[in-house]
mmCIF file of C-alpha atoms in Angstrom:
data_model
loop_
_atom_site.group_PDB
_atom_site.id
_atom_site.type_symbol
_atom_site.label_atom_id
_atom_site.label_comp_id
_atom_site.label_asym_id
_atom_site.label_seq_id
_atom_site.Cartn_x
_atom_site.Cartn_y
_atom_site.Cartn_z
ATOM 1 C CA UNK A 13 208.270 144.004 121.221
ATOM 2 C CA UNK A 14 206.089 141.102 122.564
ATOM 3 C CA UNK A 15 208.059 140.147 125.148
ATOM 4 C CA UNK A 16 205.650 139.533 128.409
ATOM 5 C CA UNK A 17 202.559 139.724 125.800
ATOM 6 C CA UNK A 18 199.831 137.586 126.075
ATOM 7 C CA UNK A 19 198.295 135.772 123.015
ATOM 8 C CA UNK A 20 194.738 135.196 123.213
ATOM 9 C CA UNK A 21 192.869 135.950 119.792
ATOM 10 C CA UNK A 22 194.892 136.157 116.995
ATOM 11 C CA UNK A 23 193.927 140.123 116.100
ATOM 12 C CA UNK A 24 196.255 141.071 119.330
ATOM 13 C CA UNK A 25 198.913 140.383 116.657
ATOM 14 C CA UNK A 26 199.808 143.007 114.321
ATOM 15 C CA UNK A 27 200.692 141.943 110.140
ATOM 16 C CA UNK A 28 204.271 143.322 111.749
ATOM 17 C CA UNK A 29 204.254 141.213 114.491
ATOM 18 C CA UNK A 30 203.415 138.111 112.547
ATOM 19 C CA UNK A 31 205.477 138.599 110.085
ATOM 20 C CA UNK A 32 208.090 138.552 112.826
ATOM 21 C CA UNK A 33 206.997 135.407 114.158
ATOM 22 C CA UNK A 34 207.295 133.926 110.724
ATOM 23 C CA UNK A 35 210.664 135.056 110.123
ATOM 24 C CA UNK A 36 211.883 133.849 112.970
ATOM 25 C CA UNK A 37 210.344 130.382 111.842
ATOM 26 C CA UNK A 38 212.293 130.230 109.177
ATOM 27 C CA UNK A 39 215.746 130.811 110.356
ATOM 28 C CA UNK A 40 214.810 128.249 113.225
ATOM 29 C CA UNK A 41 213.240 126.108 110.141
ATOM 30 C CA UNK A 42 216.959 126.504 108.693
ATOM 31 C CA UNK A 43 219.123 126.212 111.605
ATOM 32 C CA UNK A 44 217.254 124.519 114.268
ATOM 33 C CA UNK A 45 220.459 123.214 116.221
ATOM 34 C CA UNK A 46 221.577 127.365 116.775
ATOM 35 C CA UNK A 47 218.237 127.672 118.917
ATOM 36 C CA UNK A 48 218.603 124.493 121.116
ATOM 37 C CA UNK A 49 219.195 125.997 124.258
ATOM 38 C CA UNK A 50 217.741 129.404 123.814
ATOM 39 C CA UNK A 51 215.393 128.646 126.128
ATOM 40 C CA UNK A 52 217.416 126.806 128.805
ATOM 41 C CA UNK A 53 216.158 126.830 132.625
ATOM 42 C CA UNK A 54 212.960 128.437 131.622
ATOM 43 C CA UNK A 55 209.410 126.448 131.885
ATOM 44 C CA UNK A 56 206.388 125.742 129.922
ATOM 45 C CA UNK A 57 203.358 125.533 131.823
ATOM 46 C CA UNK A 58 200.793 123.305 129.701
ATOM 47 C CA UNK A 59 197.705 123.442 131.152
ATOM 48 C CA UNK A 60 195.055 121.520 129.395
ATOM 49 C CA UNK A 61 191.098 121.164 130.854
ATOM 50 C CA UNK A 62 190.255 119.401 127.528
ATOM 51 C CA UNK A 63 191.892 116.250 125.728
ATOM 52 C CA UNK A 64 194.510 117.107 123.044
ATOM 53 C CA UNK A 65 196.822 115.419 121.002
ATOM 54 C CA UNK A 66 198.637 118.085 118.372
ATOM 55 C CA UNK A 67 198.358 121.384 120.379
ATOM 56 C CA UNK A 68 199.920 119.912 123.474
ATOM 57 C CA UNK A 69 202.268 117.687 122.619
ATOM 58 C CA UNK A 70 203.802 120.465 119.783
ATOM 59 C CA UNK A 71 204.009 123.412 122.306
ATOM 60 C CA UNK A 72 206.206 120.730 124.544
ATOM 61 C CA UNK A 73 207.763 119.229 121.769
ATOM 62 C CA UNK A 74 208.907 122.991 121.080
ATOM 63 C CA UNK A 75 210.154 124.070 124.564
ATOM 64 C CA UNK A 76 212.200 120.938 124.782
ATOM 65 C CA UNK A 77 213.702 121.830 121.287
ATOM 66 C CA UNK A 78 213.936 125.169 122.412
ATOM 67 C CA UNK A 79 216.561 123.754 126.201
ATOM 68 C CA UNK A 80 213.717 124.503 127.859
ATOM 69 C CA UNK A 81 211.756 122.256 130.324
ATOM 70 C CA UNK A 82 207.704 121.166 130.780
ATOM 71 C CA UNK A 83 204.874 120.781 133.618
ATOM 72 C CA UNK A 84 201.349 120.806 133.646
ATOM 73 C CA UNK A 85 198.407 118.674 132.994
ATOM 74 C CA UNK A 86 196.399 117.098 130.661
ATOM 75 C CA UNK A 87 192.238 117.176 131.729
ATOM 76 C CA UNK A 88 190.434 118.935 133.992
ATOM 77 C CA UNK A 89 190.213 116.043 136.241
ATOM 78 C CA UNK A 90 193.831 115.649 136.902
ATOM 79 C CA UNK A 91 194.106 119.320 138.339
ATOM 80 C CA UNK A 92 192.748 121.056 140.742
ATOM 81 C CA UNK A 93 189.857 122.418 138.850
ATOM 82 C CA UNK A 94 188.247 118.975 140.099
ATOM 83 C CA UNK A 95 188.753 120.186 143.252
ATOM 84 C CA UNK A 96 186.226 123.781 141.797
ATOM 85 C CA UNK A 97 189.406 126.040 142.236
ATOM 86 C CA UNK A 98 189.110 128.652 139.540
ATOM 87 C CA UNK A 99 190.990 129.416 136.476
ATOM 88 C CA UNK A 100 192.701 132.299 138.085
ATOM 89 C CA UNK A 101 193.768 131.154 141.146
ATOM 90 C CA UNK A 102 194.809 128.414 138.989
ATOM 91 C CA UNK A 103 197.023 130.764 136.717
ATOM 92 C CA UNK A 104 198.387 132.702 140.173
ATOM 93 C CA UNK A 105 199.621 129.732 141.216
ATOM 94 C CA UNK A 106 201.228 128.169 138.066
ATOM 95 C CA UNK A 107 203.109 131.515 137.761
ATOM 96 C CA UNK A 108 204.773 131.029 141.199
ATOM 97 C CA UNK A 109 206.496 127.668 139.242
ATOM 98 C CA UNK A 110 206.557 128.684 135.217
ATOM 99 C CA UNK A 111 207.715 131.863 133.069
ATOM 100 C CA UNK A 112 204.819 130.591 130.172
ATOM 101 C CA UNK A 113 201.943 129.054 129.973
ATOM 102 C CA UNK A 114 199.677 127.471 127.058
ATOM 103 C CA UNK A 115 196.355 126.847 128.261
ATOM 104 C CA UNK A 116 193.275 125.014 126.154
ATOM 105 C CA UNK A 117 189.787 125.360 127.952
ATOM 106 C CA UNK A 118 186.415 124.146 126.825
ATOM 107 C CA UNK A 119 185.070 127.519 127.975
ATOM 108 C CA UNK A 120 185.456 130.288 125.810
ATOM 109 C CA UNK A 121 187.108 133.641 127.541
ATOM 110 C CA UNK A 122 188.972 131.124 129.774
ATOM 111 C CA UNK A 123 192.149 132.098 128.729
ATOM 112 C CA UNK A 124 191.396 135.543 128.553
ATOM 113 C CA UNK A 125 190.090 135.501 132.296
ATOM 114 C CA UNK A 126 194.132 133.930 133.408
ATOM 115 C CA UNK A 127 196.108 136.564 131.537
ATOM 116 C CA UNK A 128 194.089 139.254 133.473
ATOM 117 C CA UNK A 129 194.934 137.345 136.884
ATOM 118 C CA UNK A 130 198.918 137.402 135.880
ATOM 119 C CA UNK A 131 201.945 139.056 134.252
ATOM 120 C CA UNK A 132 203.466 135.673 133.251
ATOM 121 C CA UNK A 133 202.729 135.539 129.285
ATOM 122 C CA UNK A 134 199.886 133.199 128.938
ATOM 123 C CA UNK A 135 199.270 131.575 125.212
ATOM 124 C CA UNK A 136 195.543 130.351 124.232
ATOM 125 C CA UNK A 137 195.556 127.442 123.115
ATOM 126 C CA UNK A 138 192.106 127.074 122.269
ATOM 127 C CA UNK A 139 188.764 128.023 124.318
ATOM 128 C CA UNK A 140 185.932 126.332 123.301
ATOM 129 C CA UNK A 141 184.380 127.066 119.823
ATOM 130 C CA UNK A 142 185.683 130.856 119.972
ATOM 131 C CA UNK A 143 189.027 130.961 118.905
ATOM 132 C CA UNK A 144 192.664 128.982 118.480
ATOM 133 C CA UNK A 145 195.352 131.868 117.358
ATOM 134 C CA UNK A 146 198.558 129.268 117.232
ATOM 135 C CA UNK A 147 196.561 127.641 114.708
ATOM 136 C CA UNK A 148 195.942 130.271 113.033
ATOM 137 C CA UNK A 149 199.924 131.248 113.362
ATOM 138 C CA UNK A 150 200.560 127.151 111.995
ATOM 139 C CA UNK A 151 198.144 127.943 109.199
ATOM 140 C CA UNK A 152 199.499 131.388 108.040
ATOM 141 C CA UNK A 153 202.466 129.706 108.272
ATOM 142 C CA UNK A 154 202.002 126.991 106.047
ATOM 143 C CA UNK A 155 200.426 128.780 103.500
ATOM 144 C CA UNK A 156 203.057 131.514 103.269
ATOM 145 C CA UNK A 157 206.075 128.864 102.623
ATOM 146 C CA UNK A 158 204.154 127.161 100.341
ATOM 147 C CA UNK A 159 202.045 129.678 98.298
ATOM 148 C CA UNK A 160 205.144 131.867 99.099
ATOM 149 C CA UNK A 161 203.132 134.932 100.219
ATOM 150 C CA UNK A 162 200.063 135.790 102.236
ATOM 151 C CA UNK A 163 197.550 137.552 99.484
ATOM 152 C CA UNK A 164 196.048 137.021 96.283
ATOM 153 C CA UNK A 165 194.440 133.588 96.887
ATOM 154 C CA UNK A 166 191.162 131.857 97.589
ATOM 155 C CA UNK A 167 191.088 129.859 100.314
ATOM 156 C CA UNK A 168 187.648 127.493 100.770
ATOM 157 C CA UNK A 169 186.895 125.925 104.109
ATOM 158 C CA UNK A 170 184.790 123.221 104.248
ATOM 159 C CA UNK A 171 183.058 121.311 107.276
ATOM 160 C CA UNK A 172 181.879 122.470 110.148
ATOM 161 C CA UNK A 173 182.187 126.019 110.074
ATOM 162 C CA UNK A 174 180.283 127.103 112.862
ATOM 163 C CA UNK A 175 182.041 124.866 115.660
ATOM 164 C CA UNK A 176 185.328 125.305 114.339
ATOM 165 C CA UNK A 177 187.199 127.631 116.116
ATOM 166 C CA UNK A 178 190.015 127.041 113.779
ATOM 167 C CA UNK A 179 188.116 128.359 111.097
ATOM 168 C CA UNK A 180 187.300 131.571 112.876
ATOM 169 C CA UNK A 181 190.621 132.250 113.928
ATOM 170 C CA UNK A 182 192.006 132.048 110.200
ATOM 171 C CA UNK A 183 189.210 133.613 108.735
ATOM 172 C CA UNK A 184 189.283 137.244 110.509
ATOM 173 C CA UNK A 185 193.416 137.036 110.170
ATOM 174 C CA UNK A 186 193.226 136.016 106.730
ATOM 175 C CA UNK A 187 190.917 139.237 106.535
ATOM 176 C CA UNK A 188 193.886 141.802 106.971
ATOM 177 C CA UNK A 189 195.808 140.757 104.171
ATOM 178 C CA UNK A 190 195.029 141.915 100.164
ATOM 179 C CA UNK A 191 192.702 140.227 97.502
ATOM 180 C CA UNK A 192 192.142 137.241 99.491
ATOM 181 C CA UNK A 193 188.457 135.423 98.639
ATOM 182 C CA UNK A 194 186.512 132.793 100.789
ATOM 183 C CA UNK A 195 184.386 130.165 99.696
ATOM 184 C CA UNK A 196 182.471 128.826 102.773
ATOM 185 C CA UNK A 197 181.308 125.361 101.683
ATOM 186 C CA UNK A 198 178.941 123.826 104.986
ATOM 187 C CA UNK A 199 175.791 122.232 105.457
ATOM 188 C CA UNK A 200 172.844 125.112 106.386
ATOM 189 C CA UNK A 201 173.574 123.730 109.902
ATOM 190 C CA UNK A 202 177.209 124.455 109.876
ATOM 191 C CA UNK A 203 177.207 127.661 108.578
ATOM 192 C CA UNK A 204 179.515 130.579 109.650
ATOM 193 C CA UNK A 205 178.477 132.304 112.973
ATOM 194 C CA UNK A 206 176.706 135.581 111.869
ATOM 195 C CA UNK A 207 179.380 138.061 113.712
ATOM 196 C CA UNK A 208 182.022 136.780 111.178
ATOM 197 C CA UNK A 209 179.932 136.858 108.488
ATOM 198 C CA UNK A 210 178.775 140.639 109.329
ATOM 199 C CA UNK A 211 181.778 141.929 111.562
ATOM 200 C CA UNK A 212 184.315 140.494 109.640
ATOM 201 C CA UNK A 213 183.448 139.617 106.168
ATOM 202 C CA UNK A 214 180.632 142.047 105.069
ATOM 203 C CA UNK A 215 181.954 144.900 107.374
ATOM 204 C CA UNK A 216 185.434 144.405 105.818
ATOM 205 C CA UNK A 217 183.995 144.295 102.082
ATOM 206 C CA UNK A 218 185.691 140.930 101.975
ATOM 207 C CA UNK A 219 184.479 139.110 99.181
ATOM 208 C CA UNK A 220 183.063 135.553 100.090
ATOM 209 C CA UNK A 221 180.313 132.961 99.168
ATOM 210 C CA UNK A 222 178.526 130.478 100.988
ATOM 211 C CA UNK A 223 177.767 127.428 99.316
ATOM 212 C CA UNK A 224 176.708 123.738 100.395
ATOM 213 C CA UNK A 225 178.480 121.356 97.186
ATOM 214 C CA UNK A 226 182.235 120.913 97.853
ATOM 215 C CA UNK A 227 181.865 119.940 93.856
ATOM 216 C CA UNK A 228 180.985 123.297 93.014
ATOM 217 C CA UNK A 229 183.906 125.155 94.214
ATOM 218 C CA UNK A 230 186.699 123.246 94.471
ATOM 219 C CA UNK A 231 188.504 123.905 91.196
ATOM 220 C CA UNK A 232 188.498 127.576 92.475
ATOM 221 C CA UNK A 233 190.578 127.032 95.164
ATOM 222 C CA UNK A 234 194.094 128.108 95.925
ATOM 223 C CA UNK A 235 194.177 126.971 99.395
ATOM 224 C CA UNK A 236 191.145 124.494 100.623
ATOM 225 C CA UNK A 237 190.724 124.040 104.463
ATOM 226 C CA UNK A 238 188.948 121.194 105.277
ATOM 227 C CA UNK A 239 187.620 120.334 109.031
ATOM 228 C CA UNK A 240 186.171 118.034 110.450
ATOM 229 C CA UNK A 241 182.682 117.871 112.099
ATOM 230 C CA UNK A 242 182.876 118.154 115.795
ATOM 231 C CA UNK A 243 181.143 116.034 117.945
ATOM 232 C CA UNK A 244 181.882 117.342 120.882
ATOM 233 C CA UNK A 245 180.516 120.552 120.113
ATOM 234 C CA UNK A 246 176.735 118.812 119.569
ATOM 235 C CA UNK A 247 173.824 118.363 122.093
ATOM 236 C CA UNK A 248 171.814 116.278 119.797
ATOM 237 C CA UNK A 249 173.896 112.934 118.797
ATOM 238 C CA UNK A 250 171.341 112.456 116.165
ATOM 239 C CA UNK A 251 172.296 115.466 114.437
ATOM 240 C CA UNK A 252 175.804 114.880 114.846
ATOM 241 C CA UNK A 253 175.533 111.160 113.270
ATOM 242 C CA UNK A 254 173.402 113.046 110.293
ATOM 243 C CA UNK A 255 176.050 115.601 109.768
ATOM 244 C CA UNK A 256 179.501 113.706 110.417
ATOM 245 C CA UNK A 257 180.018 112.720 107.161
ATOM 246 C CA UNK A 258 178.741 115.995 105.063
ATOM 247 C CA UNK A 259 182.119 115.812 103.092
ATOM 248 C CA UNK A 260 184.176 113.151 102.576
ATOM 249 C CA UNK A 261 187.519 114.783 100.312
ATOM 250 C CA UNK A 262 188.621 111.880 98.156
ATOM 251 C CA UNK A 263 190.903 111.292 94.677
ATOM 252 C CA UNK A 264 187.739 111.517 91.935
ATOM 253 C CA UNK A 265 186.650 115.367 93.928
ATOM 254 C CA UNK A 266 189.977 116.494 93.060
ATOM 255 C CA UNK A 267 190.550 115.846 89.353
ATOM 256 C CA UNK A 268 189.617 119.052 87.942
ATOM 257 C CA UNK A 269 191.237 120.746 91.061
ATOM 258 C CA UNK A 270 194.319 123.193 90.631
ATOM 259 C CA UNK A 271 197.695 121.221 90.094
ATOM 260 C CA UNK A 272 198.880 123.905 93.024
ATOM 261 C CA UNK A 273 196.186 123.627 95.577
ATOM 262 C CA UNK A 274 197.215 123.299 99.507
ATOM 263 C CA UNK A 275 195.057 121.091 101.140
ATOM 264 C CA UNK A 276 195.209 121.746 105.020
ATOM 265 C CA UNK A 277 193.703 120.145 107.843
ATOM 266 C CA UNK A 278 193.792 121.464 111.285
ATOM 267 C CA UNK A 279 193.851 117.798 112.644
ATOM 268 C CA UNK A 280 192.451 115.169 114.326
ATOM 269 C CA UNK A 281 191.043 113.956 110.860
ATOM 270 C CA UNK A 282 188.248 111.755 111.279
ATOM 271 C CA UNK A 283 186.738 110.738 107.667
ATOM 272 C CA UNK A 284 186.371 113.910 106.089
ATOM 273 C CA UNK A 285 189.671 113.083 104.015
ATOM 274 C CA UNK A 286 189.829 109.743 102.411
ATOM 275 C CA UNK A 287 193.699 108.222 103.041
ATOM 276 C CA UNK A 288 194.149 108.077 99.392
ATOM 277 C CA UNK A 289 194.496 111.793 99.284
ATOM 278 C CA UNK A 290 197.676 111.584 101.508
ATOM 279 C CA UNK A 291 199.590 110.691 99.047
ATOM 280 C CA UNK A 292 198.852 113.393 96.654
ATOM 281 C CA UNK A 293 201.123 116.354 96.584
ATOM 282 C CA UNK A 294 198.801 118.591 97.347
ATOM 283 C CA UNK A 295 198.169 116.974 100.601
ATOM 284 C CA UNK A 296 199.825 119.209 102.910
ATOM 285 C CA UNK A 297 198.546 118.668 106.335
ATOM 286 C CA UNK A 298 201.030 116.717 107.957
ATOM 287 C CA UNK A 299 203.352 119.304 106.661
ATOM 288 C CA UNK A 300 201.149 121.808 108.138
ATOM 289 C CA UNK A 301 201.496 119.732 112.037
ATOM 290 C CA UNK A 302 205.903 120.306 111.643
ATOM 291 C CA UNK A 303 205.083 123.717 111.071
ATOM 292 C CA UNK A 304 202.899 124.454 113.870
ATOM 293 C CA UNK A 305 205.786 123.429 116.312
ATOM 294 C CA UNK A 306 208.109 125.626 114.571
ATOM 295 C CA UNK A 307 205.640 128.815 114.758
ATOM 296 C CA UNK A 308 205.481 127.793 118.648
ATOM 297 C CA UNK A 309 208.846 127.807 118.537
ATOM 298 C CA UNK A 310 209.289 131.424 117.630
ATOM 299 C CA UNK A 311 206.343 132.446 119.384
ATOM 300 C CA UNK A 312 207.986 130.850 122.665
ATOM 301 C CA UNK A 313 211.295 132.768 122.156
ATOM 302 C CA UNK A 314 209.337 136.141 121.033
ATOM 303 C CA UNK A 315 206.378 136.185 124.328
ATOM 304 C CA UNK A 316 210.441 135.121 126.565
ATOM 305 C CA UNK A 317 212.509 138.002 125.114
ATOM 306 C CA UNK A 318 214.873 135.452 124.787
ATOM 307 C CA UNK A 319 215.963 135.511 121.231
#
């Protein structure tokens, strides 16, 4: 049961759980008008101290598609965190108004910190470079209705690896499931943070390689995950302007690629895919943004009991 569950790293969910989740993606996938008011009079709670476009905007897009209804903010400025009240007084409060909340915080353990200050379920929905697990949800997701299964594959990421909290997130679920390889393709810079690469890959005999060339690899690849390099995440704009551009996925990289590769994209793209990949049919990260409302769909009705 996850009703009243939080979801803060993406391990809190067992293969059973997910697979759950998924399934419950699919029927609303296939019958979206029979869950339209499954989640009347309840409330979202989106409370976001950092700017986001996707994440946001698809958790409200799927309580309101759900019956349900929205509040919350948008920065840290327009809340009372300006003001220096904490995260959980913050949380306490929200749960006076909301039955869920999705919160995205440029600090990592943020979340974690407001689902020990309430009972109201409390969804991360991304702290700082650490982790994002409805992305990770989205991407399992998407690769299990197209590849049509979760195993047997290799999956390359590519871009900023040590920033992207996507990337972590997918990596050490990806890690539970059977035969799966990783090719980590990143500048030296970028590379995977050391406790995946020893407390998840190398203490999990996962097979993996790190390599720099995108050219190298990419005819390998079931699944490639590009990202993009976060500049944000950088003290030192020089370094950032050196290493924005690193990879740059375009029509003449993909010729000897698999006629069946996924290419994903957590999104916002900035120029690490060239537009005249979009409309190649292995493009599949717009398709990946639809499914990441539907997951929060189900993972809405699952954390509410109210399916």
């Amino acid at each position: 049961m996850l009703k009243g569950r939080h979801l803060i790293d993406p391990m809190d969910l067992s293969l059973q759980e997910l697979d759950s989740i998924f399934d419950l993606a699919d029927k609303i996938i296939a019958n979206p008008e029979k869950y339209s008011e499954v989640c009347k009079g309840k409330i979202l709670a989106t409370l976001f101290y950092e700017p986001s476009t996707r994440t946001r905007l698809s958790f409200e897009a799927a309580m309101l598609r759900l019956g349900g209804s929205i509040m919350g903010f948008s920065s840290a400025n327009s809340s009372s965190a300006a003001k220096g009240e904490s995260v959980a007084d913050t949380i306490r409060t929200i749960a006076c108004y909301a039955d869920i909340a999705a919160m995205r915080h440029p600090k990592e353990g943020a979340p974690k910190v407001a689902s020990l200050s309430t009972n109201m379920p409390v969804i991360n929905a991304g702290d700082g470079g650490h982790q994002h697990p409805t992305q990770t949800l989205t991407d399992l997701l998407t690769i299990r209705s197209l590849k049509k299964r979760l195993n047997n594959f290799t999956i390359g990421f590519c871009g900023d690896l040590k920033f992207g909290r996507t990337v972590h997130s997918l990596i050490k679920a990806l890690s539970r499931y059977e035969n799966i390889k990783f090719v980590l393709i990143s500048p030296q810079e970028l590379r995977i943070p050391d406790y995946i690469r020893q407390e998840v890959l190398i203490k999990n005999n996962i097979e993996f390689i790190e390599v720099e060339k995108l050219e190298d690899s990419i005819n390998d690849l079931d699944v490639m995950y590009m990202t993009r390099v976060q500049k944000e995440r950088f003290f030192n704009e020089a370094d950032y302007i050196r290493l924005k551009d690193s990879y740059i996925l375009d029509l003449k990289k993909l010729e000897n690629a698999k006629k069946d590769l996924n290419i994903l994209h957590p999104l916002p793209r900035v120029n690490e895919i060239s537009v005249e990949v979009d409309n190649d049919e292995r493009a599949c990260y717009f398709k990946q943004a639809k499914y990441g409302m539907f997951v929060r769909m189900a993972l809405i009705i699952k954390l509410l009991g109210v399916e």
